[in-house]
Coordinates of C-alpha atoms and ligand atoms in Angstrom, one line a residue:
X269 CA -30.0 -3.7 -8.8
X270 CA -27.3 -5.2 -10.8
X271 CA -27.5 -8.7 -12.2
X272 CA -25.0 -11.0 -12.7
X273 CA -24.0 -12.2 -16.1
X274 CA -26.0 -8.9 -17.2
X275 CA -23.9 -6.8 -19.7
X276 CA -24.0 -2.9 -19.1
X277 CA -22.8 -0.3 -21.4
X278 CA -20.4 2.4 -18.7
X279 CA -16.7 4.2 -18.6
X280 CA -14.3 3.5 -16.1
X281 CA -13.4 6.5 -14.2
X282 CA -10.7 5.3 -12.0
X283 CA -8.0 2.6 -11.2
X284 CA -7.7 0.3 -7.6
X285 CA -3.9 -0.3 -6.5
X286 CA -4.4 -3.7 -7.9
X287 CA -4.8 -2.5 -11.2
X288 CA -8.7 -3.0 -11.8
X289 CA -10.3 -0.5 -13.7
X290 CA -13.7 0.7 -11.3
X291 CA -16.7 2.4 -13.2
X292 CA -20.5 2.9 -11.8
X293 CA -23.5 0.9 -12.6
X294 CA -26.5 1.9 -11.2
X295 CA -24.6 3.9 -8.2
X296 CA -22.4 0.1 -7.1
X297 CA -18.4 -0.1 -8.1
X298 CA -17.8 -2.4 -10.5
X299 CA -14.4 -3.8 -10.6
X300 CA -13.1 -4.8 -14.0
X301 CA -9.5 -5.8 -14.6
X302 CA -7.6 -5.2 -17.5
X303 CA -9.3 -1.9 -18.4
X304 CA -8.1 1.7 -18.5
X305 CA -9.4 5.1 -17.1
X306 CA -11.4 6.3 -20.1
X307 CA -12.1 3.0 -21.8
X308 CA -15.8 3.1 -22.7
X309 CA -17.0 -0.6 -22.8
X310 CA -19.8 -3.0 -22.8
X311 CA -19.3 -4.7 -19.1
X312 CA -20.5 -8.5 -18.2
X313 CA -21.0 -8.2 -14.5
X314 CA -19.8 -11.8 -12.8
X315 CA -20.2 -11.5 -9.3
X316 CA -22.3 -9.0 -7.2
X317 CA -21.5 -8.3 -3.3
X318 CA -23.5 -6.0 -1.2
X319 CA -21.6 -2.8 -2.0
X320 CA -19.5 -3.6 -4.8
X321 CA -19.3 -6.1 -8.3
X322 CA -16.7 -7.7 -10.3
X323 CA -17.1 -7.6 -14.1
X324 CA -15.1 -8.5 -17.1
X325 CA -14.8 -6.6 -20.3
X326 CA -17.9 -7.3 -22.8
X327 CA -17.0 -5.4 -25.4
X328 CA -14.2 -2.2 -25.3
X329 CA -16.3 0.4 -27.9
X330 CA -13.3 3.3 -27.1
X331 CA -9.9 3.2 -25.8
X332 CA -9.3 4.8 -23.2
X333 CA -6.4 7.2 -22.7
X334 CA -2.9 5.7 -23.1
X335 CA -4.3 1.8 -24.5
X336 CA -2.0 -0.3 -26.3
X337 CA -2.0 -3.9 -27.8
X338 CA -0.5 -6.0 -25.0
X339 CA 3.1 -7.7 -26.1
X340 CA 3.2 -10.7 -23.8
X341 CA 1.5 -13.6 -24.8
X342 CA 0.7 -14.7 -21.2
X343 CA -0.1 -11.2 -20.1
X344 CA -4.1 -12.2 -19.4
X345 CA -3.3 -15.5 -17.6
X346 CA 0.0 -14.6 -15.6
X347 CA -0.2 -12.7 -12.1
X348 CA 2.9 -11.0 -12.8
X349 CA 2.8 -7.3 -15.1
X350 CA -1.1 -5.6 -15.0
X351 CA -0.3 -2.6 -17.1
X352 CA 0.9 -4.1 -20.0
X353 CA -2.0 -2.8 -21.3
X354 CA -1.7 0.7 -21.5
X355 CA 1.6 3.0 -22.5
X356 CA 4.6 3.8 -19.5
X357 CA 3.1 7.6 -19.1
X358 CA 0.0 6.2 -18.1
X359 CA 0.9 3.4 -15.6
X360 CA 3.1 6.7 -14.2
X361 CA 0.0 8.3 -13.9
X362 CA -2.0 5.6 -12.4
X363 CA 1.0 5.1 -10.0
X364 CA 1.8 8.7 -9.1
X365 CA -2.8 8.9 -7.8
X366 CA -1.8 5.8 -6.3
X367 CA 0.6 7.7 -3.6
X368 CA -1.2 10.7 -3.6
X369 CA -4.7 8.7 -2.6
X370 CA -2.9 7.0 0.1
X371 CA -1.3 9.8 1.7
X372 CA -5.0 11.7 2.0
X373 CA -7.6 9.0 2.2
X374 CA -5.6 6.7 4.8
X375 CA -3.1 9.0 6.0
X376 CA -5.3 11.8 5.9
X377 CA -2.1 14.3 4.9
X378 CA -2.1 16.5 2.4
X379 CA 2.3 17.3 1.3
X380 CA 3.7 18.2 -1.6
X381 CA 4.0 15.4 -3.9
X382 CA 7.5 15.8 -6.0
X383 CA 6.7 14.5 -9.7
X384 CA 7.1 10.3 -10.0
X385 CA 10.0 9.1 -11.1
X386 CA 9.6 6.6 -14.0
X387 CA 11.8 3.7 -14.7
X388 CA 14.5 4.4 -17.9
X389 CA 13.7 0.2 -18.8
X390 CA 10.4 -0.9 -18.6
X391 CA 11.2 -4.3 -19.4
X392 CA 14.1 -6.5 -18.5
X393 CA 14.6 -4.8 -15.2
X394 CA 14.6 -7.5 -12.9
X395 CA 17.4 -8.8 -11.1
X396 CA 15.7 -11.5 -9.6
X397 CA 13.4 -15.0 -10.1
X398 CA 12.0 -17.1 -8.4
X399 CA 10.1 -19.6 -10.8
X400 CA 7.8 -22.2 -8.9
X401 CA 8.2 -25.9 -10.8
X402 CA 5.4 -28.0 -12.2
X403 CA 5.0 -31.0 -14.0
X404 CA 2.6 -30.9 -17.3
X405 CA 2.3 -33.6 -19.4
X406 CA 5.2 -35.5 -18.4
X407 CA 7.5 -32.3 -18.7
X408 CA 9.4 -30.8 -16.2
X409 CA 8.6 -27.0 -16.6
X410 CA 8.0 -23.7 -14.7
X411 CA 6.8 -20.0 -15.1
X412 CA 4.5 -17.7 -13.1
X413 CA 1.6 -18.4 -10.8
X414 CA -1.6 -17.7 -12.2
X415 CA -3.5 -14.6 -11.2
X416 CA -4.4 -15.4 -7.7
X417 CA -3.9 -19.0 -7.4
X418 CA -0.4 -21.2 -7.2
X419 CA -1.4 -22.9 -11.0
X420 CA 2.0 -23.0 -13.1
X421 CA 1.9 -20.8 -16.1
X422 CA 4.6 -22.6 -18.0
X423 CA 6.3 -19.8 -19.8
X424 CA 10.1 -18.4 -19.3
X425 CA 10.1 -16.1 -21.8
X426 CA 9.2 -12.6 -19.5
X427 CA 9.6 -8.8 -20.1
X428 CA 10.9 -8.6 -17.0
X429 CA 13.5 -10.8 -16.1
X430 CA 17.3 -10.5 -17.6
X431 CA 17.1 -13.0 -21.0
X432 CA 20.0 -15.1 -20.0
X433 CA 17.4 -16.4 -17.2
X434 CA 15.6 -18.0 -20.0
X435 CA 18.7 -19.6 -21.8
X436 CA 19.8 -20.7 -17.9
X437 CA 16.1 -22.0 -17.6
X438 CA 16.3 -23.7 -21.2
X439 CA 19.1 -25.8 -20.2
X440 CA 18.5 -26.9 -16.7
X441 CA 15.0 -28.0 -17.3
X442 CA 15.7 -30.8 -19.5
X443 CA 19.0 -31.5 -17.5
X444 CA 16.5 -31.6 -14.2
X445 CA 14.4 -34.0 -15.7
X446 CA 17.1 -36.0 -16.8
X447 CA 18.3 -36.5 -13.6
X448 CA 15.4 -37.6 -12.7
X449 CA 14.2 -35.1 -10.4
X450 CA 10.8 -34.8 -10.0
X451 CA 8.5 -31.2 -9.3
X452 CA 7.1 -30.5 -5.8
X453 CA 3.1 -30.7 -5.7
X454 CA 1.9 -28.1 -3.4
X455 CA -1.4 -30.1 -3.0
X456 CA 0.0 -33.4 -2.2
X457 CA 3.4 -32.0 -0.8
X458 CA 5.4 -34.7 -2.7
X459 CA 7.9 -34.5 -4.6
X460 CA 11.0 -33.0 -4.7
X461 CA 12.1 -29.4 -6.6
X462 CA 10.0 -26.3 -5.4
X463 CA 11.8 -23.1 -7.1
X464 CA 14.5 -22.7 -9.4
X465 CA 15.6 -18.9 -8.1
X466 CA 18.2 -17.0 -10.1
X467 CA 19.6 -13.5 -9.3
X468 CA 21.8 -11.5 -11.6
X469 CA 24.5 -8.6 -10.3
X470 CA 23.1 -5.6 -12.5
X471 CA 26.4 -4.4 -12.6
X472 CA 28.9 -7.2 -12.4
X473 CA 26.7 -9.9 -14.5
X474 CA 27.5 -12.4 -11.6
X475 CA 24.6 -14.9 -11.7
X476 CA 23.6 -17.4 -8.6
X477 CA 21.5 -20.0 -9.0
X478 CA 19.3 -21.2 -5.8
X479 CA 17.5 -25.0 -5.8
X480 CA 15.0 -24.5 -3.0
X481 CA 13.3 -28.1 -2.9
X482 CA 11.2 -30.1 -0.6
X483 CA 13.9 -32.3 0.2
X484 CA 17.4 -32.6 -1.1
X485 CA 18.7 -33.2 -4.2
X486 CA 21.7 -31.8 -4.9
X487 CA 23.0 -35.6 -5.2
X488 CA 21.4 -35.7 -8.2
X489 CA 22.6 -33.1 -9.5
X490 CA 25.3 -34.1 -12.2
X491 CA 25.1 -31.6 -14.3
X492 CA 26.4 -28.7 -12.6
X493 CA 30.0 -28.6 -13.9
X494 CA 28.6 -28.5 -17.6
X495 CA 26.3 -25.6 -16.7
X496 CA 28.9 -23.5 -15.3
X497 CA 31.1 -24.0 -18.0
X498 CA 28.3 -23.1 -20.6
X499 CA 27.5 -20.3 -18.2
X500 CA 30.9 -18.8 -16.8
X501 CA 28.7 -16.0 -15.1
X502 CA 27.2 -18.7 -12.7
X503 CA 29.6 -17.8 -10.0
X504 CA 27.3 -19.7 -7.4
X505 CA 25.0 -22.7 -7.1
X506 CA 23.4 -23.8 -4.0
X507 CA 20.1 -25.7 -2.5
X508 CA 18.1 -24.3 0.3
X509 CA 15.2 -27.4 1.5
X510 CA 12.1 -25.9 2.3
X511 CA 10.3 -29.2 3.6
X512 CA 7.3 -27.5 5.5
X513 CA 3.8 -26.8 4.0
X514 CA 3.9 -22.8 3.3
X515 CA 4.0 -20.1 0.6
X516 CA 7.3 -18.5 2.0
X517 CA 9.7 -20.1 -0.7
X518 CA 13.0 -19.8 1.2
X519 CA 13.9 -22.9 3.5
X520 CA 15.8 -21.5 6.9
X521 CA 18.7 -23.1 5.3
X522 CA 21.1 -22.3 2.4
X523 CA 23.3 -25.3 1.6
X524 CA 26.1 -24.0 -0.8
X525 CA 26.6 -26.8 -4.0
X526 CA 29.7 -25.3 -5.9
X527 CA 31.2 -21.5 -5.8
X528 CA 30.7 -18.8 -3.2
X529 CA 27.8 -18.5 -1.2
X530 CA 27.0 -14.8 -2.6
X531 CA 27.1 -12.9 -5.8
X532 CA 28.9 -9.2 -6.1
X533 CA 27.3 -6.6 -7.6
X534 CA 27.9 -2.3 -7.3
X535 CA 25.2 -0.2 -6.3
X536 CA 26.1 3.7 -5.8
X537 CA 29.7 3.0 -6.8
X538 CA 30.3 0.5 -3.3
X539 CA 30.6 -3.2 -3.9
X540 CA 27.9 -5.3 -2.6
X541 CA 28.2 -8.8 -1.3
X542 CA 24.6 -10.4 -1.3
X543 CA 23.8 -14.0 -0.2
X544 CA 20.6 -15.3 -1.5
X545 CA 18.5 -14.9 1.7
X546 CA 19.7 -11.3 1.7
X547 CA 17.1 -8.5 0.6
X548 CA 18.4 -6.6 -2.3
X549 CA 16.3 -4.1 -4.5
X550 CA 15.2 -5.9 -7.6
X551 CA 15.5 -3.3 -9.6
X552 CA 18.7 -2.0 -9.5
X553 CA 19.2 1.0 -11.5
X554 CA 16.4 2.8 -10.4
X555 CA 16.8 1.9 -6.6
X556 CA 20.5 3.8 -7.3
X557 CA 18.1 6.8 -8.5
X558 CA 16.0 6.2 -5.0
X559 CA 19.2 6.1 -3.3
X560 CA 20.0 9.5 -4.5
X561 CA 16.9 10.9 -4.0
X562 CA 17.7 10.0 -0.1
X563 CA 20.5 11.6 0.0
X564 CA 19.5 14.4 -1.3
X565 CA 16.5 14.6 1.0
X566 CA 19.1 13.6 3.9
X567 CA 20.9 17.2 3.2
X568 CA 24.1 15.9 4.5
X569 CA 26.6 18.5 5.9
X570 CA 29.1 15.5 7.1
X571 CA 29.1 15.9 10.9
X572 CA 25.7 14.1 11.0
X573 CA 25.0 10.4 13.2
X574 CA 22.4 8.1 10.7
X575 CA 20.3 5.5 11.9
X576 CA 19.5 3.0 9.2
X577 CA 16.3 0.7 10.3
X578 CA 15.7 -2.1 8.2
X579 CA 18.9 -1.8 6.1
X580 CA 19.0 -4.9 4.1
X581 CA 23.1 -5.7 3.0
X582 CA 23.7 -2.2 4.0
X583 CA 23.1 -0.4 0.8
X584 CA 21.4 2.8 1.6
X585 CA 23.2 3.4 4.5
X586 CA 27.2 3.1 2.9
X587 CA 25.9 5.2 -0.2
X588 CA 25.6 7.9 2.5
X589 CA 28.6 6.9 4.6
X590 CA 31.5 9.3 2.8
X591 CA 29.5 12.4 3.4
X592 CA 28.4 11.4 7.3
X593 CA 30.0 10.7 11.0
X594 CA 28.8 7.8 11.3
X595 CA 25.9 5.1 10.5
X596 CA 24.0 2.5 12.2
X597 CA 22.5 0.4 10.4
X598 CA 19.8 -2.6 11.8
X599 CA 18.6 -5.8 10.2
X600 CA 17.0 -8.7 11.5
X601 CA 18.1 -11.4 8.6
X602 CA 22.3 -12.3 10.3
X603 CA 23.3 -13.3 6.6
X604 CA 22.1 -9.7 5.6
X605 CA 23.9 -8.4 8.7
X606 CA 26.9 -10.0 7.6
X607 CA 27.3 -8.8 4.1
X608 CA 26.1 -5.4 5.3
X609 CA 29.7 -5.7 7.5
X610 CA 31.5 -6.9 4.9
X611 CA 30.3 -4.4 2.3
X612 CA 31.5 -1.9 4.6
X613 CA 35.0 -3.5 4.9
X614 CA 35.5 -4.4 1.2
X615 CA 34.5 -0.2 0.7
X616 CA 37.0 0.8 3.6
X617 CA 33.9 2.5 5.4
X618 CA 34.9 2.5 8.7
X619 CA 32.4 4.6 10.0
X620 CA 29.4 2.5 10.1
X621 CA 28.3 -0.4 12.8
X622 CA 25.2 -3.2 12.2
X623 CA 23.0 -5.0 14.6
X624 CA 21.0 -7.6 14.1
X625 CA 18.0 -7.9 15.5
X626 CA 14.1 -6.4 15.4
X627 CA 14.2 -2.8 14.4
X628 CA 11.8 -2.2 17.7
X629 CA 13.9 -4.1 20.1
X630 CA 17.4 -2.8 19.3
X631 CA 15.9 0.6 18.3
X632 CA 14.3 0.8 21.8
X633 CA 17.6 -0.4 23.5
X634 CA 19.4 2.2 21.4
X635 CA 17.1 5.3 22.9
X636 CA 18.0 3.4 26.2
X637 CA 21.3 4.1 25.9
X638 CA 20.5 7.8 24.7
X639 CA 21.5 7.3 20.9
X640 CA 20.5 10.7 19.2
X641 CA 20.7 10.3 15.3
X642 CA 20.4 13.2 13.4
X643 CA 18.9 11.4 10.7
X644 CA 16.7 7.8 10.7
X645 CA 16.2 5.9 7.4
X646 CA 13.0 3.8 8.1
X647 CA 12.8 1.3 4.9
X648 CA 10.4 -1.3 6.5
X649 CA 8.9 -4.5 4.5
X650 CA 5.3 -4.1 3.0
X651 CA 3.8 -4.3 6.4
X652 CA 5.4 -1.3 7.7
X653 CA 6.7 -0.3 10.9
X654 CA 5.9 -1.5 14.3
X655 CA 4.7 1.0 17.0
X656 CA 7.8 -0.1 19.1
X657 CA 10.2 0.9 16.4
X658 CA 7.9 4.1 15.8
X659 CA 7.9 5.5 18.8
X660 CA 11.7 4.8 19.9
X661 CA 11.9 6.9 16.5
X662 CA 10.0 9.8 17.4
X663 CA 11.7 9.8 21.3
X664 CA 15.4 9.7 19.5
X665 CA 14.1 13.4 18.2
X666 CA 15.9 12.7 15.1
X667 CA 16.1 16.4 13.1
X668 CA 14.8 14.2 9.7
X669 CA 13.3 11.1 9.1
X670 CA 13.8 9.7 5.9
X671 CA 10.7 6.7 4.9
X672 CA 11.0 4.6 2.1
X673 CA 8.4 1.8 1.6
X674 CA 7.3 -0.3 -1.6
X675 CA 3.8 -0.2 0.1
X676 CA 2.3 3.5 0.0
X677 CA -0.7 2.4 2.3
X678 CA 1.3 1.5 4.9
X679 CA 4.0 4.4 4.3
X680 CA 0.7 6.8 5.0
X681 CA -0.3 5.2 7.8
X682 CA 3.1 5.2 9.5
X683 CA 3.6 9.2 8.4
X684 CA 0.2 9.9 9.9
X685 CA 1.5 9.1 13.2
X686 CA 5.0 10.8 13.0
X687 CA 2.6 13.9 12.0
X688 CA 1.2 13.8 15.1
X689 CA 4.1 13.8 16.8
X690 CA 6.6 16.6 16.2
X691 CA 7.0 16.1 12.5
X692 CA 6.3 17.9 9.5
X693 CA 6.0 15.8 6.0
X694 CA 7.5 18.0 4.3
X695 CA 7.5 15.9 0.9
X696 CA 6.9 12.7 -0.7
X697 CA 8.2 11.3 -4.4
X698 CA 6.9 8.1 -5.6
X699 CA 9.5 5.8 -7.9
X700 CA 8.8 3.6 -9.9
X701 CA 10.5 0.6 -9.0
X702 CA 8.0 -2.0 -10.6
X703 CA 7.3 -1.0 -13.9
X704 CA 4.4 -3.2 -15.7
X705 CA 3.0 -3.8 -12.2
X706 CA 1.1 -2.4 -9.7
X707 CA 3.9 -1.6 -7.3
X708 CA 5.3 1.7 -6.9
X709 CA 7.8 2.7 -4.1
X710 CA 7.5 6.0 -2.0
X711 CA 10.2 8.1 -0.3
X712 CA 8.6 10.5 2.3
X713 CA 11.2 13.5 3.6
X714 CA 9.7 14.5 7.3
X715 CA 11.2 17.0 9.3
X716 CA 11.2 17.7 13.5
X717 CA 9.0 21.1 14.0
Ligands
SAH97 N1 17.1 -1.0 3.1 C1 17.4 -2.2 2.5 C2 16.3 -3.3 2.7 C3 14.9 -2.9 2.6 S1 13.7 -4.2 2.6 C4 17.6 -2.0 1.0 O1 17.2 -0.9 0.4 O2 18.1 -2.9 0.3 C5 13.3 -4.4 4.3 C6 14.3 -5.1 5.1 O3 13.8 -5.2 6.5 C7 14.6 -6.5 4.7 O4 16.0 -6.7 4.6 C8 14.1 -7.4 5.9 O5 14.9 -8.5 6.1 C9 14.2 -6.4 7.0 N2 13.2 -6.6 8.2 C10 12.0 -7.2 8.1 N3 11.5 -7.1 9.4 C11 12.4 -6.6 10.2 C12 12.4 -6.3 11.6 N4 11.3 -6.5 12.4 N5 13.5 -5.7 12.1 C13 14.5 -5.4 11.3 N6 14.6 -5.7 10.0 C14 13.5 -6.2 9.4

């Protein structure tokens, strides 16, 4: 029986999603994080449960296969990269058994698995940040949450975010502070600045800055016409006041301070209006590459109707518009709705129609009305699909359905039940959206038999 603060001398054999390394003591899995498949290594179990253990690294006595030095100071504290660890070939690997162990043990499929598709930057790919705000020490910082807690690692400096984030972040902390405003405290919910959340245009450079707070301070804020004029690529500064007791960092509200209320960016050649409660890939090169890969798997012969569920601003969807009849795309967030309209205008597509609304509901009322789409583009959050939206799917008799998910779990479960019904999975690719983390995105090709 294992012990705990008992050191055991073992090999981990294989990786969880969340980037543990699991080895075998005594016939229990032991999780230990931070390790590699192949590291051999002295083991200090810490907790034991009935049928599993965590443990932490004693001693490492032999790399495993692909080990590095970690670069990032805060890489042991932060929740944010878990493979820094170990080189880009092997996180691919770790990723690609990620997809495949989904599809057979929880969707119990077995389909060809196309080769993953790996990042071309590993770092600096981000397009996004949303950094919580702390106070430490009288200072007005923020950084990352702490693996599995909301604790403020104060640190700007990351591999994954666009650097200009951290000269943007250099400035406005002290200016913040100067004008007095203070940080939120989650436990105490006082205070006043929650998130500082920046989004860059991969493309176009456009930056927006977002102040989501507990409750307003954009009186205070006297400092914005200086900022914009050291950084000219801020085209748009606004506060959104979260004042309820949650982890969902949005407020319902986006208040616009100075500029336009969304930044531009291109994605597949169209031009892309997003507003900052508007979903929109974080990695923006390589969800171009998944784009392609869709349409590629989509096979388009131009006379085809495409039914895009869950289509953010639109993006999939219009990259596909030149080569189809027409597109339908469905969203439930309206300020996504509306930039998805707009992005069609500004592209002169005028071939493709959005509704907002739940993907069941308005997918359900399509089938009502007979809609028949040749293709549907199902690219649901994590959660995955709902069994409304699933079976109006499989009823439309669509020739193809084309799944996309950053959450291979759920993507398996959801194929498992379009296998049973009428469709073949003919294929499934994983890309690597998320390099340095655990996530890896899937695109599943399934095809009416
Ligand atoms: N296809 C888009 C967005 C994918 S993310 C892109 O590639 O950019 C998933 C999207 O589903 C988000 O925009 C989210 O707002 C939307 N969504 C979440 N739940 C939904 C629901 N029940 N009905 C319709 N859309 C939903």
């Amino acid at each position: 029986m294992l012990q705990k603060n008992e050191i055991y001398e073992t090999e981990i054999t294989g990786m969880t999603t969340e980037g543990s390394g699991v080895c075998k003591i005594d016939s229990m899995a032991v999780f230990v994080p931070m390790t590699a498949i192949g590291d051999k290594l002295k083991v200090k179990i810490v907790k034991v449960l009935k049928n599993y253990a965590f443990g932490i690294i004693d001693e490492l006595l032999k790399f495993g296969t692909g080990r590095v030095t970690p670069d990032c100071p805060v890489f042991r504290q932060c929740g944010g990269c878990v493979f820094r660890h170990v080189d880009y070939q092997t996180e691919l690997q770790y990723k690609s058994q990620f997809v495949k162990d989904a599809f057979s043990r929880i969707g119990k499929l077995n389909p060809v698995f196309e080769p993953i598709l790996g990042g071309e930057n590993r770092n600096f790919y981000r397009n996004k940040a949303q950094y919580p705000v702390a106070m430490k020490d009288n200072k007005l910082v923020c950084g990352f949450y702490a693996k599995h807690s909301h604790r403020v690692i104060a640190f700007q400096d990351c591999y994954l975010h666009p650097p200009i984030f951290q000269e943007i972040l250099n400035y406005l902390l002290p200016a913040l502070q100067k004008a007095n405003i203070s940080a939120y405290d989650e436990l105490s919910h006082t205070g006043e600045l929650r998130h500082i959340y920046l989004r860059k245009g991969y493309h176009s450079g456009e930056i927006m800055l977002c102040f989501i707070t507990r409750k307003s301070i954009h009186k205070k804020l006297n400092f914005l016409l200086d900022l914009q004029n050291k950084f000219p690529d801020i085209v748009s500064i606004s506060e959104s006041v979260n004042s309820e007791k949650t982890n969902v960092i949005m407020g319902k509200k986006v208040k616009l301070l100075t500029g336009k209320n969304f930044i531009i960016d291109t994605m597949c050649e169209n031009q892309i209006k997003i507003s900052p409660q508007s979903f929109y890939q974080v990695n923006t090169a390589q969800a171009e590459q998944l784009y392609q890969i869709a349409k590629h798997y989509a096979d388009l012969q131009g006379n085809e109707l495409v039914l895009d569920l869950y289509c953010g601003a639109g993006t999939i969807g219009l990259s596909m518009a030149d080569s189809i009849k027409k597109l339908i795309g469905v969203e439930v967030i309206p300020e996504a709705v509306e930039n998805a309209k707009e992005n069609a205008r500004q592209n002169k597509i005028f071939n493709a129609e959005f509704y907002c609304g739940d993907a069941g509901m308005i997918s359900k009322k399509l089938l009502e009305q007979k809609l028949s789409p040749d293709i549907v583009i199902l690219d649901p959050p994590r959660k995955g699909c709902d069994s409304m939206t699933i079976q109006s799917v499989i009823n439309m008799q669509p020739d193809k359905i084309i799944m996309i998910s950053c959450n291979p779990a759920t993507c398996a479960r959801d194929s498992a039940i379009f296998a049973e019904n009428h469709y073949m999975i003919e294929k499934v690719k994983a890309v690597d959206l998320f390099p340095s983390t655990t996530h890896v995105e899937c695109i599943v090709l399934m095809s009416r038999k």
